[in-house]
Amino acid sequence: MANRIPLIAGNWKMHMTQPQTVDFLDAFIPAVADFDGVEIAVCPPFTALATAAERCKGSRVRVAAQNMHQATEGAFTGEVSAAMLTDVGAWGTILGHSERRQLFGETDEALAEKVPAALAAGLVAILCVGETEGERDRTETEAVLRRQVEADLAQLDAERFGELVIAYEPVWAIGTGKTATQDQAQEAIELIRRLIRARSAEAADGVRILYGGSVKPDNAAELLAQPDIDGALVGGASLAPGDFLAICAAAR
């Protein structure tokens, strides 16, 4: 893994009120107090970010947002800037999740601005890429990943790639119960690393690339054992402290 510390990040999506966030973290934080060798993050909705950040102070658990606008401020109703995220204690932010791309029209052009804006504010950007089931069936996986990686990182200097996290999330495996096989996940993530290597060999060795898509306690170990998989972006299983704990344990 070339000294890359595994990252397990839980994307709570549109779940968890503030009281539920407190209950989750009060159960989860003590359980991972001695988890050396793995970085752990939770990604609450905006309304629970400050609560989560306060609860996680002094613990091993980091807090990331689920989205961010690229502008520093302005007339963007309903949006949140990088400065607003750091103000409430966020460590990072997910960018380009397939649900943002498919349901809310997020474009590669917007992500090309969001990624450097997040890093400039001191946030860790967790950039999501991945193909749909139709694209995989048409053997377009490589073309889709190449387009997304090249376009989304077009405005970022290669020397900053090490500050980035990339999450490969095949759209057909998100919330469907389907999971990419360990070979499918490794093949796609190795391709992403090759695309990064074309810009910078040093960055390719340093950038962490996660797998996401129906990750569960019973499949986490085999996925995380692959040489190019540096952790997981976990959806539904991150809502249960016990399940999320088991996935984190598999990454140690």
Rosetta silent file (secondary structure, phi, psi, omega in degrees, C-alpha in Angstrom):
SEQUENCE: MANRIPLIAGNWKMHMTQPQTVDFLDAFIPAVADFDGVEIAVCPPFTALATAAERCKGSRVRVAAQNMHQATEGAFTGEVSAAMLTDVGAWGTILGHSERRQLFGETDEALAEKVPAALAAGLVAILCVGETEGERDRTETEAVLRRQVEADLAQLDAERFGELVIAYEPVWAIGTGKTATQDQAQEAIELIRRLIRARSAEAADGVRILYGGSVKPDNAAELLAQPDIDGALVGGASLAPGDFLAICAAAR
SCORE:     score description
SCORE:     0.000 S_00000001
   1 L     0.000    5.360  174.025    0.000    0.000    0.000 S_00000001
   2 L    51.869   45.637  177.394    3.105    2.219   -0.254 S_00000001
   3 L    64.340   19.806  177.027    2.609    3.712    3.228 S_00000001
   4 L   -86.596  121.129 -179.814   -0.940    4.807    2.419 S_00000001
   5 L   -77.000  126.014  179.771   -3.036    4.762    5.591 S_00000001
   6 L   -58.944  144.231  176.184   -6.436    3.161    4.923 S_00000001
   7 E  -121.634  127.311  171.981   -9.452    5.463    5.174 S_00000001
   8 E  -113.978  116.836 -177.908  -12.939    4.270    6.045 S_00000001
   9 E  -120.051  132.338  179.705  -15.539    7.004    5.527 S_00000001
  10 E  -102.094  116.227  178.877  -19.231    6.642    6.298 S_00000001
  11 E   -92.877  105.264 -176.049  -21.596    8.577    4.014 S_00000001
  12 L   -79.350   -9.918  179.389  -24.788    9.041    6.006 S_00000001
  13 L    52.297 -141.497 -177.629  -26.606   10.689    3.079 S_00000001
  14 L   -92.651   63.215  177.527  -29.988   12.150    4.130 S_00000001
  15 L  -136.454  159.344  171.721  -30.098   10.354    7.457 S_00000001
  16 L    83.870  108.609  168.471  -29.398   11.274   11.087 S_00000001
  17 L   -78.296  177.204  177.824  -30.827   14.130   13.115 S_00000001
  18 H   -63.170  -46.951  177.606  -28.618   15.828   15.693 S_00000001
  19 H   -60.666  -38.799  178.272  -29.803   13.581   18.579 S_00000001
  20 H   -65.042  -36.289  177.551  -29.278   10.498   16.410 S_00000001
  21 H   -63.223  -44.699  178.130  -25.785   11.748   15.550 S_00000001
  22 H   -60.848  -46.212 -179.247  -24.946   12.128   19.236 S_00000001
  23 H   -60.719  -44.619 -179.629  -26.261    8.630   20.015 S_00000001
  24 H   -60.640  -52.018 -173.939  -24.267    7.093   17.149 S_00000001
  25 H   -68.627  -33.871  178.156  -20.996    8.817   18.021 S_00000001
  26 H   -65.505  -28.792  176.060  -21.321    8.185   21.753 S_00000001
  27 H   -83.434  -34.840 -170.255  -21.511    4.472   20.951 S_00000001
  28 H   -85.706  -43.873 -172.953  -18.928    4.467   18.166 S_00000001
  29 L   -57.479  -47.103  179.832  -16.094    6.745   19.322 S_00000001
  30 H   -62.935  -29.787 -176.434  -15.085    4.707   22.404 S_00000001
  31 H   -70.999  -22.148 -178.712  -15.108    1.515   20.331 S_00000001
  32 H  -110.098   14.840 -174.893  -12.426    2.815   17.933 S_00000001
  33 L   -59.448  -29.870 -178.115  -10.253    4.568   20.522 S_00000001
  34 L  -109.676   22.150 -177.334   -7.380    2.096   19.989 S_00000001
  35 L   -83.438   78.270  175.224   -7.765    1.647   16.223 S_00000001
  36 L   -72.719  154.869  172.169   -4.240    2.408   15.091 S_00000001
  37 L    81.190    8.657  175.785   -3.364    2.151   11.411 S_00000001
  38 L  -146.626  139.885  175.629   -6.691    3.294    9.980 S_00000001
  39 E   -99.879  138.477 -174.283   -8.247    6.723    9.473 S_00000001
  40 E  -126.804  136.488  177.372  -11.996    6.978   10.124 S_00000001
  41 E  -139.868  148.122  169.613  -14.476    9.633    9.040 S_00000001
  42 E  -116.431  147.224 -176.706  -18.226   10.145    9.186 S_00000001
  43 E  -123.454   85.288 -177.975  -20.066   12.327    6.664 S_00000001
  44 L   -77.861  168.895  169.571  -23.273   13.663    8.244 S_00000001
  45 L   -66.490  162.097 -176.118  -25.845   15.929    6.580 S_00000001
  46 H   -52.252  -38.524 -174.826  -25.155   19.665    6.855 S_00000001
  47 H   -66.269  -20.961 -177.909  -27.541   20.050    9.806 S_00000001
  48 H  -108.937    3.864 -176.427  -25.529   17.630   11.942 S_00000001
  49 H   -60.907  -51.345 -177.201  -22.013   18.656   10.900 S_00000001
  50 H   -62.548  -41.370  178.457  -21.321   21.008   13.796 S_00000001
  51 H   -61.190  -44.786 -179.560  -22.765   18.540   16.309 S_00000001
  52 H   -64.961  -44.378 -178.807  -20.627   15.722   14.897 S_00000001
  53 H   -61.464  -41.162  179.234  -17.477   17.851   14.809 S_00000001
  54 H   -65.314  -42.150 -177.903  -17.946   18.881   18.435 S_00000001
  55 H   -67.729  -30.764 -174.704  -18.588   15.286   19.519 S_00000001
  56 H   -88.921   -4.070  179.602  -15.521   14.019   17.624 S_00000001
  57 L   -55.903  131.435  178.296  -13.043   16.529   19.085 S_00000001
  58 L    78.115    2.296 -179.495  -10.059   14.728   20.541 S_00000001
  59 L  -106.057 -179.709  176.918  -11.134   11.376   19.075 S_00000001
  60 L   -82.733   -6.034 -173.207   -9.904    9.275   16.153 S_00000001
  61 E   -95.216  126.379  177.530  -13.034   10.077   14.150 S_00000001
  62 E   -98.261  164.802 -176.512  -12.955   12.859   11.574 S_00000001
  63 E  -126.197  129.703  179.104  -15.965   14.657   10.111 S_00000001
  64 E  -129.010  152.657  176.623  -16.592   15.414    6.434 S_00000001
  65 E   -84.995  173.884 -179.499  -19.449   17.023    4.536 S_00000001
  66 L  -102.101   -7.979 -177.268  -21.333   15.425    1.649 S_00000001
  67 L  -171.039  166.936 -178.669  -21.045   18.315   -0.822 S_00000001
  68 L  -163.276  144.550  173.592  -19.682   21.837   -1.240 S_00000001
  69 L   -87.663  150.293 -176.181  -20.068   24.771   -3.631 S_00000001
  70 L   -77.943  -22.928 -178.392  -16.984   25.969   -5.453 S_00000001
  71 L   -78.815  152.987  178.381  -17.551   29.713   -4.869 S_00000001
  72 L   -73.644  -31.657  176.371  -16.309   31.405   -1.713 S_00000001
  73 L  -168.729  173.007  175.963  -19.655   33.206   -1.268 S_00000001
  74 L   142.239 -171.840 -176.315  -22.517   34.602   -3.306 S_00000001
  75 L   -85.780   73.416 -178.776  -26.127   34.272   -4.410 S_00000001
  76 L  -127.844   76.579 -174.341  -26.286   30.462   -4.391 S_00000001
  77 L   -53.481  129.692  176.406  -29.417   29.632   -2.410 S_00000001
  78 L    86.197   -3.085 -177.974  -29.149   26.366   -0.527 S_00000001
  79 L   -98.687  167.266 -177.027  -25.425   25.930   -1.102 S_00000001
  80 L  -135.388  134.322 -177.688  -22.521   25.806    1.360 S_00000001
  81 L   -91.378  168.870  177.211  -18.959   27.067    0.844 S_00000001
  82 H   -61.486  -40.999 -179.799  -15.647   25.570    1.916 S_00000001
  83 H   -62.882  -35.448  177.447  -15.199   28.293    4.525 S_00000001
  84 H   -66.291  -34.861  178.843  -18.581   27.428    6.022 S_00000001
  85 H   -69.770  -45.904  179.239  -17.499   23.794    6.316 S_00000001
  86 H   -66.049  -30.233 -179.397  -14.206   24.587    8.006 S_00000001
  87 H   -62.505  -32.756  179.716  -16.037   27.025   10.273 S_00000001
  88 L   -96.277    6.906  173.725  -18.077   24.192   11.802 S_00000001
  89 L    97.152   15.402  179.587  -15.062   21.914   12.117 S_00000001
  90 L   -70.226  141.445  176.387  -15.216   19.790    8.965 S_00000001
  91 L   -90.522  -30.793 -176.502  -12.035   17.924    8.008 S_00000001
  92 E  -160.451 -171.833  177.677  -13.096   17.167    4.437 S_00000001
  93 E  -154.703  141.126  168.750  -15.935   16.822    1.974 S_00000001
  94 E   -72.861  141.818  175.750  -17.272   14.306   -0.509 S_00000001
  95 E  -134.993  137.384  172.878  -17.413   15.690   -4.061 S_00000001
  96 L    75.004   22.737  175.942  -19.080   14.265   -7.162 S_00000001
  97 L   -55.438  146.129 -175.282  -21.043   11.428   -5.581 S_00000001
  98 H   -59.373  -30.170  177.152  -23.068    9.675   -8.275 S_00000001
  99 H   -67.904  -34.759  174.504  -26.309   10.762   -6.591 S_00000001
 100 H   -67.746  -40.451 -179.672  -25.156   14.377   -6.933 S_00000001
 101 H   -67.831  -46.808 -172.218  -24.239   13.764  -10.571 S_00000001
 102 H   -82.412  -41.234 -174.391  -27.385   11.847  -11.537 S_00000001
 103 H   -89.804  -25.978 -173.458  -30.097   13.433   -9.396 S_00000001
 104 H  -123.370   10.796  170.565  -28.841   17.011   -9.163 S_00000001
 105 L    70.757   24.381  179.073  -26.974   17.517  -12.423 S_00000001
 106 L   -65.937  134.336 -174.021  -23.470   17.953  -11.014 S_00000001
 107 L  -109.415  161.380  174.346  -21.021   18.276  -13.896 S_00000001
 108 H   -62.766  -33.188  179.423  -17.354   17.512  -14.406 S_00000001
 109 H   -63.168  -42.360  177.907  -16.873   21.224  -15.103 S_00000001
 110 H   -66.414  -40.506 -179.019  -18.201   22.120  -11.642 S_00000001
 111 H   -66.965  -32.282  176.971  -16.076   19.432  -10.005 S_00000001
 112 H   -61.277  -26.391  176.147  -12.967   20.746  -11.734 S_00000001
 113 H   -89.670  -34.558 -176.447  -13.556   23.939   -9.730 S_00000001
 114 H   -67.697  -41.566 -175.537  -14.718   22.277   -6.522 S_00000001
 115 H   -59.311  -54.952  178.910  -11.675   20.042   -6.029 S_00000001
 116 H   -65.795  -30.153  178.214   -9.035   22.830   -5.923 S_00000001
 117 H   -65.283  -40.018  178.426  -11.411   25.078   -3.945 S_00000001
 118 H   -64.854  -47.215 -178.491  -11.751   22.415   -1.257 S_00000001
 119 H   -65.094  -37.638  179.433   -8.009   21.817   -1.034 S_00000001
 120 H   -62.691  -28.714  179.349   -7.282   25.552   -0.975 S_00000001
 121 L   -86.424   -0.801 -179.783   -9.509   25.826    2.111 S_00000001
 122 L    88.494   11.652  177.685   -7.633   23.018    3.852 S_00000001
 123 L   -90.392  147.649  169.792  -10.323   20.393    3.321 S_00000001
 124 E   -82.767  123.129  179.160   -9.636   16.837    2.187 S_00000001
 125 E   -92.701  123.434  175.877  -11.576   16.297   -1.050 S_00000001
 126 E  -103.574   94.687 -174.322  -13.057   12.804   -1.470 S_00000001
 127 E   -87.198  123.278 -179.435  -13.753   12.741   -5.215 S_00000001
 128 E   -96.239  135.072  175.234  -16.187   10.055   -6.369 S_00000001
 129 E  -137.498  157.327  178.798  -16.002    8.484   -9.825 S_00000001
 130 L   163.258  158.429 -175.375  -17.695    5.444  -11.350 S_00000001
 131 L  -101.399  157.419  174.535  -19.678    3.987  -14.201 S_00000001
 132 L   -81.364  170.425  178.557  -23.360    3.034  -14.530 S_00000001
 133 H   -63.342  -40.964  178.889  -24.514   -0.526  -15.149 S_00000001
 134 H   -62.720  -40.327  179.410  -25.245    0.287  -18.786 S_00000001
 135 H   -65.644  -38.594  176.633  -21.776    1.749  -19.266 S_00000001
 136 H   -66.803  -42.569  179.896  -20.185   -1.370  -17.781 S_00000001
 137 H   -61.308  -30.946  179.494  -22.349   -3.621  -19.963 S_00000001
 138 L   -90.448   13.873 -179.035  -21.151   -1.649  -23.002 S_00000001
 139 L    53.841   41.000 -179.877  -17.522   -2.091  -21.832 S_00000001
 140 L  -104.876    9.649 -176.534  -17.219    1.678  -21.332 S_00000001
 141 H   -55.074  -49.057 -177.688  -15.857    1.562  -17.781 S_00000001
 142 H   -62.245  -42.504 -179.099  -12.351    2.624  -18.762 S_00000001
 143 H   -64.221  -40.689 -179.334  -13.589    5.469  -20.958 S_00000001
 144 H   -66.145  -46.849 -179.264  -15.910    6.785  -18.229 S_00000001
 145 H   -64.314  -39.618  178.610  -13.246    6.676  -15.524 S_00000001
 146 H   -62.474  -45.353  179.825  -10.702    8.317  -17.804 S_00000001
 147 H   -61.773  -46.809 -176.778  -13.118   11.127  -18.651 S_00000001
 148 H   -66.097  -47.725 -178.106  -14.102   11.751  -15.047 S_00000001
 149 H   -62.876  -47.438 -177.706  -10.585   11.633  -13.590 S_00000001
 150 H   -66.145  -42.538 -178.204   -9.049   13.791  -16.303 S_00000001
 151 H   -72.011  -43.780 -174.792  -11.874   16.352  -16.339 S_00000001
 152 H   -69.953  -24.206 -179.099  -12.411   16.572  -12.580 S_00000001
 153 L  -107.392   13.720 -174.109   -8.690   17.072  -11.882 S_00000001
 154 L   -61.622  -30.916 -176.180   -7.979   19.298  -14.862 S_00000001
 155 L  -100.901    8.877 -177.666   -7.427   22.412  -12.728 S_00000001
 156 L  -105.919  129.481  175.982   -5.430   20.739   -9.949 S_00000001
 157 L   -64.331  137.674 -177.553   -1.634   20.748   -9.946 S_00000001
 158 H   -58.475  -30.085 -179.199   -0.262   17.214   -9.901 S_00000001
 159 H   -65.617  -13.889 -179.559    1.886   18.061   -6.869 S_00000001
 160 H  -100.351    0.327 -177.193   -1.330   18.393   -4.832 S_00000001
 161 H   -60.731  -28.694 -179.361   -2.785   14.991   -5.764 S_00000001
 162 H   -65.796  -17.594  178.411   -1.444   13.505   -2.535 S_00000001
 163 H   -85.314   -4.094 -172.973   -3.921   15.696   -0.598 S_00000001
 164 L   -98.838  150.765  166.764   -6.781   14.098   -2.512 S_00000001
 165 E  -119.832  134.912  175.945   -8.820   10.972   -1.865 S_00000001
 166 E  -112.896  137.130  177.388  -10.562    9.274   -4.793 S_00000001
 167 E  -117.717  117.186  173.884  -13.487    6.911   -4.285 S_00000001
 168 E   -85.015  114.084  179.932  -14.357    4.444   -7.035 S_00000001
 169 L  -126.680   95.825  174.963  -18.080    3.843   -6.733 S_00000001
 170 L   -60.091  122.825 -172.473  -19.659    1.797   -9.526 S_00000001
 171 H   -58.774  -32.901 -177.991  -23.130    3.331   -9.755 S_00000001
 172 H   -69.933   -9.296 -179.282  -24.714   -0.095  -10.253 S_00000001
 173 H  -107.992    0.206 -175.409  -23.466   -1.156   -6.794 S_00000001
 174 L   -89.686  113.265  177.275  -24.666    1.845   -4.762 S_00000001
 175 L    70.303   11.784 -177.175  -27.669    1.000   -2.611 S_00000001
 176 L  -102.375  -14.154 -173.072  -28.532   -1.981   -4.815 S_00000001
 177 L    88.333  -16.295  175.242  -27.080   -4.770   -2.724 S_00000001
 178 L   -79.323  143.255  177.111  -24.771   -5.596   -5.643 S_00000001
 179 L  -130.452  138.710  172.500  -21.074   -5.340   -4.939 S_00000001
 180 L   -60.474  142.213  173.675  -18.209   -5.326   -7.383 S_00000001
 181 L   -64.908  163.123  179.708  -16.121   -8.458   -7.047 S_00000001
 182 H   -60.722  -32.964  179.264  -12.701   -7.960   -5.521 S_00000001
 183 H   -71.554  -41.049  177.760  -11.210   -8.410   -9.004 S_00000001
 184 H   -62.882  -44.672 -178.948  -13.567   -5.852  -10.594 S_00000001
 185 H   -65.101  -45.353  179.542  -12.845   -3.319   -7.854 S_00000001
 186 H   -62.345  -42.265 -178.875   -9.078   -3.866   -8.010 S_00000001
 187 H   -61.674  -44.426 -178.452   -9.057   -3.603  -11.811 S_00000001
 188 H   -68.408  -41.369 -177.249  -10.956   -0.296  -11.817 S_00000001
 189 H   -72.227  -34.833  174.924   -8.917    1.214   -8.995 S_00000001
 190 H   -63.871  -36.809  175.580   -5.640    0.112  -10.566 S_00000001
 191 H   -62.446  -45.456  178.857   -6.801    1.899  -13.746 S_00000001
 192 H   -59.481  -41.285  179.162   -7.494    5.082  -11.766 S_00000001
 193 H   -64.818  -36.512  176.614   -4.018    4.880  -10.263 S_00000001
 194 H   -64.048  -38.633  179.005   -2.531    4.519  -13.767 S_00000001
 195 H   -64.560  -39.079  176.066   -4.422    7.640  -14.860 S_00000001
 196 H   -66.960  -39.103 -178.614   -2.941    9.537  -11.913 S_00000001
 197 H   -61.669  -29.845  178.504    0.499    8.111  -12.719 S_00000001
 198 L   -63.925  -25.019  176.309    0.278    9.675  -16.173 S_00000001
 199 L   -92.249  -36.936 -176.884    0.315   13.064  -14.393 S_00000001
 200 L  -164.909  118.519  178.586    2.712   12.189  -11.563 S_00000001
 201 H   -64.286  -40.354  179.733    4.329    8.922  -10.506 S_00000001
 202 H   -62.693  -42.811  179.739    4.874   10.247   -6.993 S_00000001
 203 H   -64.717  -38.128 -178.658    1.232   11.272   -6.686 S_00000001
 204 H   -62.256  -35.043  179.025    0.054    7.875   -7.920 S_00000001
 205 H   -75.766  -24.077 -174.876    1.937    6.171   -5.102 S_00000001
 206 H   -98.064  -27.832 -174.382    0.578    8.589   -2.501 S_00000001
 207 L   -71.313  135.513  177.702   -3.061    9.171   -3.419 S_00000001
 208 E   -88.604  132.779  179.431   -5.562    7.025   -1.545 S_00000001
 209 E  -122.525  119.957 -176.549   -8.230    5.333   -3.675 S_00000001
 210 E   -98.773  161.603  168.450  -11.245    3.866   -1.913 S_00000001
 211 E  -108.368  140.371  175.018  -13.935    1.442   -3.020 S_00000001
 212 E  -139.154  140.717  178.237  -17.591    2.252   -2.424 S_00000001
 213 L   142.651   91.612 -179.868  -20.737    0.338   -3.312 S_00000001
 214 L    56.452   42.483  173.938  -22.658   -1.915   -0.907 S_00000001
 215 L   -75.208  130.895 -177.180  -19.638   -2.401    1.374 S_00000001
 216 L  -137.261  166.707  178.405  -20.668   -4.540    4.357 S_00000001
 217 L   -55.710  -32.328 -174.694  -18.952   -6.332    7.238 S_00000001
 218 L   -84.943   -7.300  176.422  -19.040   -9.630    5.335 S_00000001
 219 L  -122.531   -3.205 -174.298  -17.294   -8.355    2.180 S_00000001
 220 H   -63.637  -44.225 -173.647  -15.042   -5.601    3.535 S_00000001
 221 H   -61.845  -44.349 -177.780  -11.991   -7.746    4.296 S_00000001
 222 H   -69.016  -34.169  176.614  -11.678   -9.262    0.835 S_00000001
 223 H   -69.235  -44.715 -175.815  -12.121   -5.881   -0.853 S_00000001
 224 H   -72.869  -14.005  178.608   -9.656   -4.114    1.434 S_00000001
 225 L   -77.661  -11.988 -178.092   -7.071   -6.868    0.896 S_00000001
 226 L   -70.357  144.295 -170.539   -6.568   -5.795   -2.727 S_00000001
 227 L   -64.236  -27.846 -177.439   -3.228   -4.037   -3.345 S_00000001
 228 L  -102.413   -1.869 -178.321   -4.629   -0.801   -4.789 S_00000001
 229 L   -93.262  117.066 -171.504   -7.698   -0.420   -2.535 S_00000001
 230 L  -105.761   22.236  179.935   -6.895    1.990    0.287 S_00000001
 231 E   142.103 -163.577 -174.661  -10.178    1.927    2.182 S_00000001
 232 E  -147.089  144.059  167.597  -13.913    2.269    1.649 S_00000001
 233 E  -103.283  111.957 -167.642  -16.647    4.842    1.289 S_00000001
 234 E  -105.021  133.426  178.643  -19.511    3.149    3.102 S_00000001
 235 L   -96.288 -104.021 -173.000  -23.195    3.962    2.644 S_00000001
 236 H   -54.423  -38.020 -177.031  -25.998    2.070    4.399 S_00000001
 237 H   -69.652  -14.339  179.355  -23.702    0.027    6.638 S_00000001
 238 H   -82.073   -4.163 -179.759  -22.270    3.228    8.132 S_00000001
 239 H   -86.402  -12.063  178.185  -25.605    4.018    9.786 S_00000001
 240 L  -111.463  117.426 -176.538  -25.259    1.158   12.280 S_00000001
 241 H   -52.156  -40.491 -178.141  -22.372    1.606   14.738 S_00000001
 242 H   -65.714  -43.644  179.627  -21.708   -2.134   14.946 S_00000001
 243 H   -67.039  -43.198 -179.366  -21.549   -2.661   11.192 S_00000001
 244 H   -65.356  -38.482  177.301  -19.390    0.409   10.635 S_00000001
 245 H   -60.188  -42.486 -179.071  -17.110   -0.704   13.446 S_00000001
 246 H   -65.280  -37.125  178.106  -16.640   -4.122   11.825 S_00000001
 247 H   -68.177  -42.043  176.770  -15.684   -2.511    8.502 S_00000001
 248 H   -61.431  -39.829  179.586  -13.195   -0.229   10.245 S_00000001
 249 H   -64.195  -34.612  179.731  -11.728   -3.252   12.026 S_00000001
 250 H   -66.788  -22.077 -178.756  -11.251   -5.020    8.698 S_00000001
 251 L   -89.031   -8.163 -175.685   -9.054   -2.147    7.521 S_00000001
 252 L   -68.772    0.000    0.000   -6.662   -2.243   10.486 S_00000001
